[in-house]
Backbone as CSV, one residue per row, in Angstrom:
resi,resn,N_x,N_y,N_z,CA_x,CA_y,CA_z,C_x,C_y,C_z
1,MET,85.978,144.256,76.709,87.203,144.785,76.189,88.293,143.735,76.307
2,MET,89.099,143.609,75.330,90.141,142.602,75.279,91.463,143.209,75.697
3,ALA,92.138,142.524,76.605,93.445,143.016,77.048,94.498,142.545,76.077
4,ILE,95.270,143.497,75.606,96.343,143.178,74.668,97.617,142.974,75.468
5,GLY,98.371,141.996,75.048,99.635,141.733,75.699,99.525,140.736,76.851
6,ARG,98.335,140.319,77.162,98.184,139.303,78.206,98.191,137.926,77.581
7,ARG,98.909,137.088,78.168,98.963,135.701,77.715,98.016,134.842,78.521
8,ARG,97.428,133.902,77.854,96.574,132.963,78.570,97.443,132.105,79.472
9,GLN,97.045,131.987,80.702,97.830,131.221,81.645,97.704,129.729,81.344
10,GLU,98.827,129.055,81.228,98.849,127.614,80.971,98.599,126.876,82.279
11,PRO,97.871,125.764,82.223,97.677,124.992,83.452,99.000,124.412,83.936
12,GLU,99.113,124.314,85.248,100.334,123.747,85.801,100.420,122.275,85.428
13,PRO,101.617,121.782,85.139,101.754,120.356,84.802,101.335,119.481,85.985
14,GLY,100.687,118.391,85.674,100.276,117.446,86.708,98.900,117.742,87.273
15,HIS,98.251,118.797,86.850,96.914,119.128,87.352,95.939,119.112,86.196
16,GLY,95.541,117.940,85.789,94.643,117.870,84.646,93.536,116.883,84.876
17,ALA,93.687,115.732,84.293,92.618,114.733,84.309,92.486,114.009,85.640
18,GLY,93.410,114.222,86.564,93.335,113.506,87.828,93.993,112.149,87.758
19,ILE,94.694,111.884,86.680,95.400,110.624,86.522,96.879,110.952,86.413
20,SER,97.663,110.299,87.199,99.086,110.590,87.206,99.850,109.302,87.377
21,ILE,101.037,109.293,86.878,101.926,108.152,87.094,103.054,108.667,87.962
22,GLY,103.048,108.259,89.194,104.078,108.705,90.116,103.764,110.063,90.695
23,GLY,104.679,110.573,91.484,104.488,111.882,92.085,103.595,111.807,93.305
24,ASN,103.363,112.972,93.898,102.508,113.044,95.078,101.106,113.423,94.662
25,ASN,100.203,112.499,94.742,98.803,112.775,94.421,98.059,113.016,95.717
26,ILE,97.419,114.152,95.796,96.707,114.494,97.010,95.231,114.157,96.884
27,GLY,94.633,114.477,95.758,93.200,114.269,95.560,92.887,112.853,95.150
28,PRO,91.581,112.539,95.070,91.189,111.194,94.640,91.484,110.991,93.161
29,LEU,91.829,109.779,92.818,92.059,109.445,91.417,90.725,109.148,90.751
30,GLN,90.672,109.360,89.461,89.484,109.023,88.700,89.896,108.182,87.515
31,ASN,89.009,107.259,87.126,89.305,106.500,85.923,88.853,107.310,84.710
32,VAL,89.008,106.772,83.523,88.756,107.543,82.312,87.312,107.959,82.113
33,VAL,86.371,107.353,82.803,84.980,107.780,82.674,84.555,108.651,83.844
34,GLY,85.508,109.084,84.645,85.235,110.035,85.702,84.747,109.452,87.005
35,GLN,84.779,108.138,87.160,84.344,107.531,88.414,85.511,107.520,89.396
36,ASN,85.217,107.823,90.646,86.260,107.807,91.666,86.759,106.386,91.891
37,ILE,88.025,106.272,92.117,88.646,104.984,92.383,89.126,105.031,93.830
38,SER,88.681,104.078,94.624,89.134,104.046,96.009,89.480,102.621,96.385
39,HIS,90.177,102.486,97.465,90.584,101.181,97.994,91.362,100.375,96.953
40,VAL,92.239,101.017,96.230,93.046,100.343,95.225,94.440,100.174,95.788
41,ARG,94.937,98.991,95.725,96.294,98.724,96.179,97.123,98.295,94.990
42,GLN,98.353,98.719,94.988,99.248,98.348,93.907,100.342,97.488,94.511
43,HIS,100.655,96.396,93.846,101.725,95.547,94.331,102.372,94.827,93.169
44,ALA,103.557,94.351,93.436,104.270,93.569,92.429,104.723,92.283,93.096
45,THR,104.754,91.235,92.331,105.218,89.974,92.875,106.364,89.451,92.030
46,VAL,107.147,88.643,92.655,108.246,87.991,91.964,107.894,86.522,91.885
47,GLU,108.036,85.929,90.700,107.706,84.515,90.572,108.506,83.703,91.567
48,GLY,107.856,82.720,92.151,108.523,81.874,93.120,108.632,82.522,94.489
49,ALA,108.000,83.685,94.691,108.120,84.415,95.945,107.115,83.961,96.988
50,THR,106.125,83.168,96.624,105.118,82.704,97.569,105.615,81.435,98.237
51,ASP,105.398,81.354,99.542,105.789,80.124,100.221,104.570,79.230,100.443
52,VAL,104.820,77.985,100.730,103.761,76.989,100.873,102.822,77.353,102.026
53,ASP,103.361,77.899,103.114,102.517,78.258,104.252,101.506,79.346,103.885
54,SER,101.919,80.301,103.078,100.999,81.355,102.629,99.877,80.766,101.785
55,VAL,100.223,79.827,100.919,99.213,79.183,100.082,98.254,78.371,100.949
56,ARG,98.780,77.694,101.951,97.921,76.927,102.859,96.929,77.839,103.596
57,GLU,97.388,79.026,104.012,96.497,79.979,104.688,95.390,80.443,103.743
58,LEU,95.753,80.744,102.503,94.747,81.162,101.522,93.807,80.014,101.167
59,LEU,94.321,78.805,101.146,93.491,77.628,100.899,92.463,77.459,102.015
60,ALA,92.900,77.640,103.259,91.970,77.528,104.391,90.887,78.607,104.301
61,ALA,91.263,79.823,103.933,90.285,80.909,103.787,89.318,80.619,102.643
62,PHE,89.837,80.060,101.546,88.996,79.704,100.404,87.989,78.624,100.799
63,ARG,88.449,77.619,101.545,87.545,76.542,101.977,86.437,77.079,102.887
64,LEU,86.780,77.993,103.787,85.756,78.602,104.647,84.746,79.389,103.818
65,ASP,85.260,80.101,102.831,84.403,80.870,101.929,83.466,79.936,101.157
66,LEU,84.006,78.792,100.711,83.185,77.792,100.009,82.064,77.262,100.905
67,GLU,82.409,76.890,102.129,81.413,76.348,103.053,80.314,77.363,103.340
68,ARG,80.718,78.589,103.568,79.771,79.644,103.923,78.813,79.968,102.777
69,ASN,79.280,79.829,101.536,78.498,80.253,100.375,78.067,79.110,99.464
70,GLU,78.201,77.885,99.911,77.916,76.719,99.069,76.553,76.764,98.383
71,PRO,75.476,77.141,99.054,74.166,77.131,98.379,74.096,78.066,97.166
72,GLN,74.933,79.077,97.138,74.902,80.051,96.047,75.868,79.707,94.911
73,LEU,76.637,78.640,95.063,77.672,78.318,94.085,77.227,77.237,93.109
74,GLU,77.440,77.524,91.839,77.082,76.580,90.792,78.053,75.400,90.734
75,HIS,79.328,75.651,90.989,80.369,74.626,90.847,80.990,74.276,92.197
76,ALA,80.198,74.197,93.246,80.730,73.957,94.588,81.525,72.653,94.662
77,ASP,81.020,71.581,94.047,81.721,70.289,94.102,83.068,70.360,93.402
78,ALA,83.112,70.998,92.248,84.371,71.128,91.504,85.369,71.987,92.283
79,LEU,84.872,73.056,92.902,85.759,73.932,93.669,86.298,73.214,94.905
80,ARG,85.466,72.429,95.548,85.906,71.644,96.708,86.958,70.617,96.282
81,ALA,86.746,69.971,95.130,87.724,68.995,94.618,89.052,69.680,94.286
82,MET,88.977,70.882,93.727,90.217,71.630,93.431,90.958,71.954,94.724
83,ALA,90.220,72.348,95.750,90.846,72.663,97.033,91.557,71.439,97.604
84,THR,90.929,70.286,97.488,91.553,69.045,97.949,92.808,68.730,97.140
85,SER,92.750,68.929,95.832,93.915,68.697,94.974,95.069,69.626,95.337
86,VAL,94.743,70.881,95.630,95.790,71.833,96.039,96.414,71.361,97.341
87,ASP,95.580,70.972,98.292,96.077,70.499,99.586,97.023,69.317,99.397
88,ASN,96.633,68.359,98.560,97.485,67.189,98.296,98.772,67.585,97.588
89,ALA,98.686,68.489,96.640,99.855,68.898,95.873,100.850,69.696,96.713
90,LEU,100.367,70.374,97.738,101.262,71.176,98.573,102.201,70.327,99.416
91,SER,101.885,69.052,99.583,102.778,68.174,100.331,104.058,67.896,99.545
92,ALA,104.008,67.990,98.230,105.181,67.806,97.382,105.022,68.671,96.126
93,PRO,105.112,70.009,96.267,104.831,70.888,95.132,105.750,70.679,93.927
94,ALA,106.995,70.300,94.157,107.923,70.112,93.036,107.487,68.960,92.139
95,GLU,106.935,67.903,92.742,106.501,66.743,91.964,105.139,66.969,91.317
96,ARG,104.389,67.939,91.782,103.023,68.142,91.285,102.838,69.507,90.642
97,LEU,103.860,69.955,89.934,103.792,71.264,89.273,102.653,71.341,88.264
98,GLY,102.442,70.271,87.525,101.377,70.260,86.518,100.002,70.439,87.137
99,THR,99.768,69.769,88.260,98.492,69.895,88.950,98.287,71.325,89.440
100,LEU,99.308,71.871,90.085,99.211,73.235,90.609,99.036,74.255,89.483
101,ARG,99.780,74.071,88.403,99.672,74.994,87.264,98.255,74.963,86.674
102,GLY,97.722,73.758,86.519,96.372,73.615,85.969,95.319,74.274,86.849
103,ILE,95.454,74.118,88.159,94.500,74.735,89.082,94.648,76.250,89.063
104,ALA,95.881,76.739,89.054,96.103,78.188,89.020,95.494,78.810,87.764
105,GLN,95.480,78.069,86.679,94.907,78.582,85.429,93.384,78.445,85.393
106,ALA,92.842,77.362,85.922,91.406,77.092,85.816,90.568,77.766,86.905
107,LEU,91.129,77.924,88.082,90.367,78.437,89.213,89.754,79.824,88.972
108,PRO,90.482,80.789,88.420,89.862,82.103,88.201,88.611,82.049,87.322
109,ALA,88.596,81.197,86.334,87.424,81.087,85.458,86.233,80.473,86.208
110,LEU,86.501,79.533,87.090,85.417,78.891,87.835,84.803,79.801,88.898
111,VAL,85.586,80.711,89.433,85.062,81.580,90.490,84.608,82.943,89.975
112,ALA,84.846,83.221,88.703,84.500,84.532,88.131,83.020,84.847,88.337
113,GLY,82.753,86.011,88.883,81.394,86.456,89.091,80.677,85.795,90.251
114,SER,81.354,84.952,91.003,80.715,84.252,92.123,81.050,84.949,93.436
115,VAL,80.404,84.496,94.490,80.656,85.066,95.814,82.012,84.672,96.376
116,VAL,82.680,83.720,95.764,84.015,83.305,96.224,85.107,83.765,95.253
117,GLN,84.784,84.720,94.410,85.747,85.180,93.406,87.024,85.714,94.050
118,GLN,86.879,86.554,95.056,88.055,87.177,95.657,88.985,86.144,96.291
119,SER,88.440,85.241,97.089,89.298,84.249,97.741,89.855,83.244,96.732
120,GLY,89.073,82.906,95.715,89.540,81.972,94.685,90.658,82.560,93.842
121,GLU,90.520,83.826,93.458,91.574,84.471,92.675,92.832,84.665,93.505
122,ALA,92.678,84.979,94.788,93.841,85.124,95.662,94.594,83.798,95.773
123,LEU,93.843,82.724,95.910,94.463,81.398,95.984,95.181,81.069,94.680
124,ALA,94.531,81.297,93.558,95.138,81.006,92.254,96.423,81.821,92.070
125,HIS,96.382,83.085,92.465,97.564,83.945,92.341,98.710,83.427,93.215
126,ALA,98.384,83.030,94.437,99.404,82.503,95.344,99.995,81.202,94.813
127,ILE,99.156,80.337,94.264,99.660,79.091,93.666,100.609,79.426,92.528
128,GLY,100.229,80.404,91.700,101.107,80.830,90.612,102.457,81.320,91.113
129,GLY,102.470,81.904,92.323,103.723,82.363,92.902,104.638,81.240,93.341
130,LEU,104.093,80.046,93.520,104.903,78.880,93.847,105.614,78.289,92.624
131,LEU,105.023,78.537,91.475,105.502,77.890,90.253,106.764,78.561,89.710
132,PRO,107.666,77.758,89.195,108.883,78.344,88.593,108.604,78.977,87.247
């Protein structure tokens, strides 16, 4: 039997696909194919906000990552040479902007899909933060 005069209840706003922009999200987020997303951090950077000491720390972590995973890396020699170039350029970053810019652009492609991808991309991002 059909009830006359009853309206279909509308869903409350903000309770739908599990994707929201802003607001208080209590449940887990899902991407568009329904997979749970966890351990996601959101951040914003301001150009020129990275200091040389931060880049040096990331460079040291990248070098350790390279040493630990060298047998598995196809471009280990090139990555080691880039690390040395970054180290040299950090002594006078203003005079070596071209070198730093080139490394920041090339490094992500060289580490993509490798075991050092995370540390390499972090280093490239930090170098980019030094650039005007």
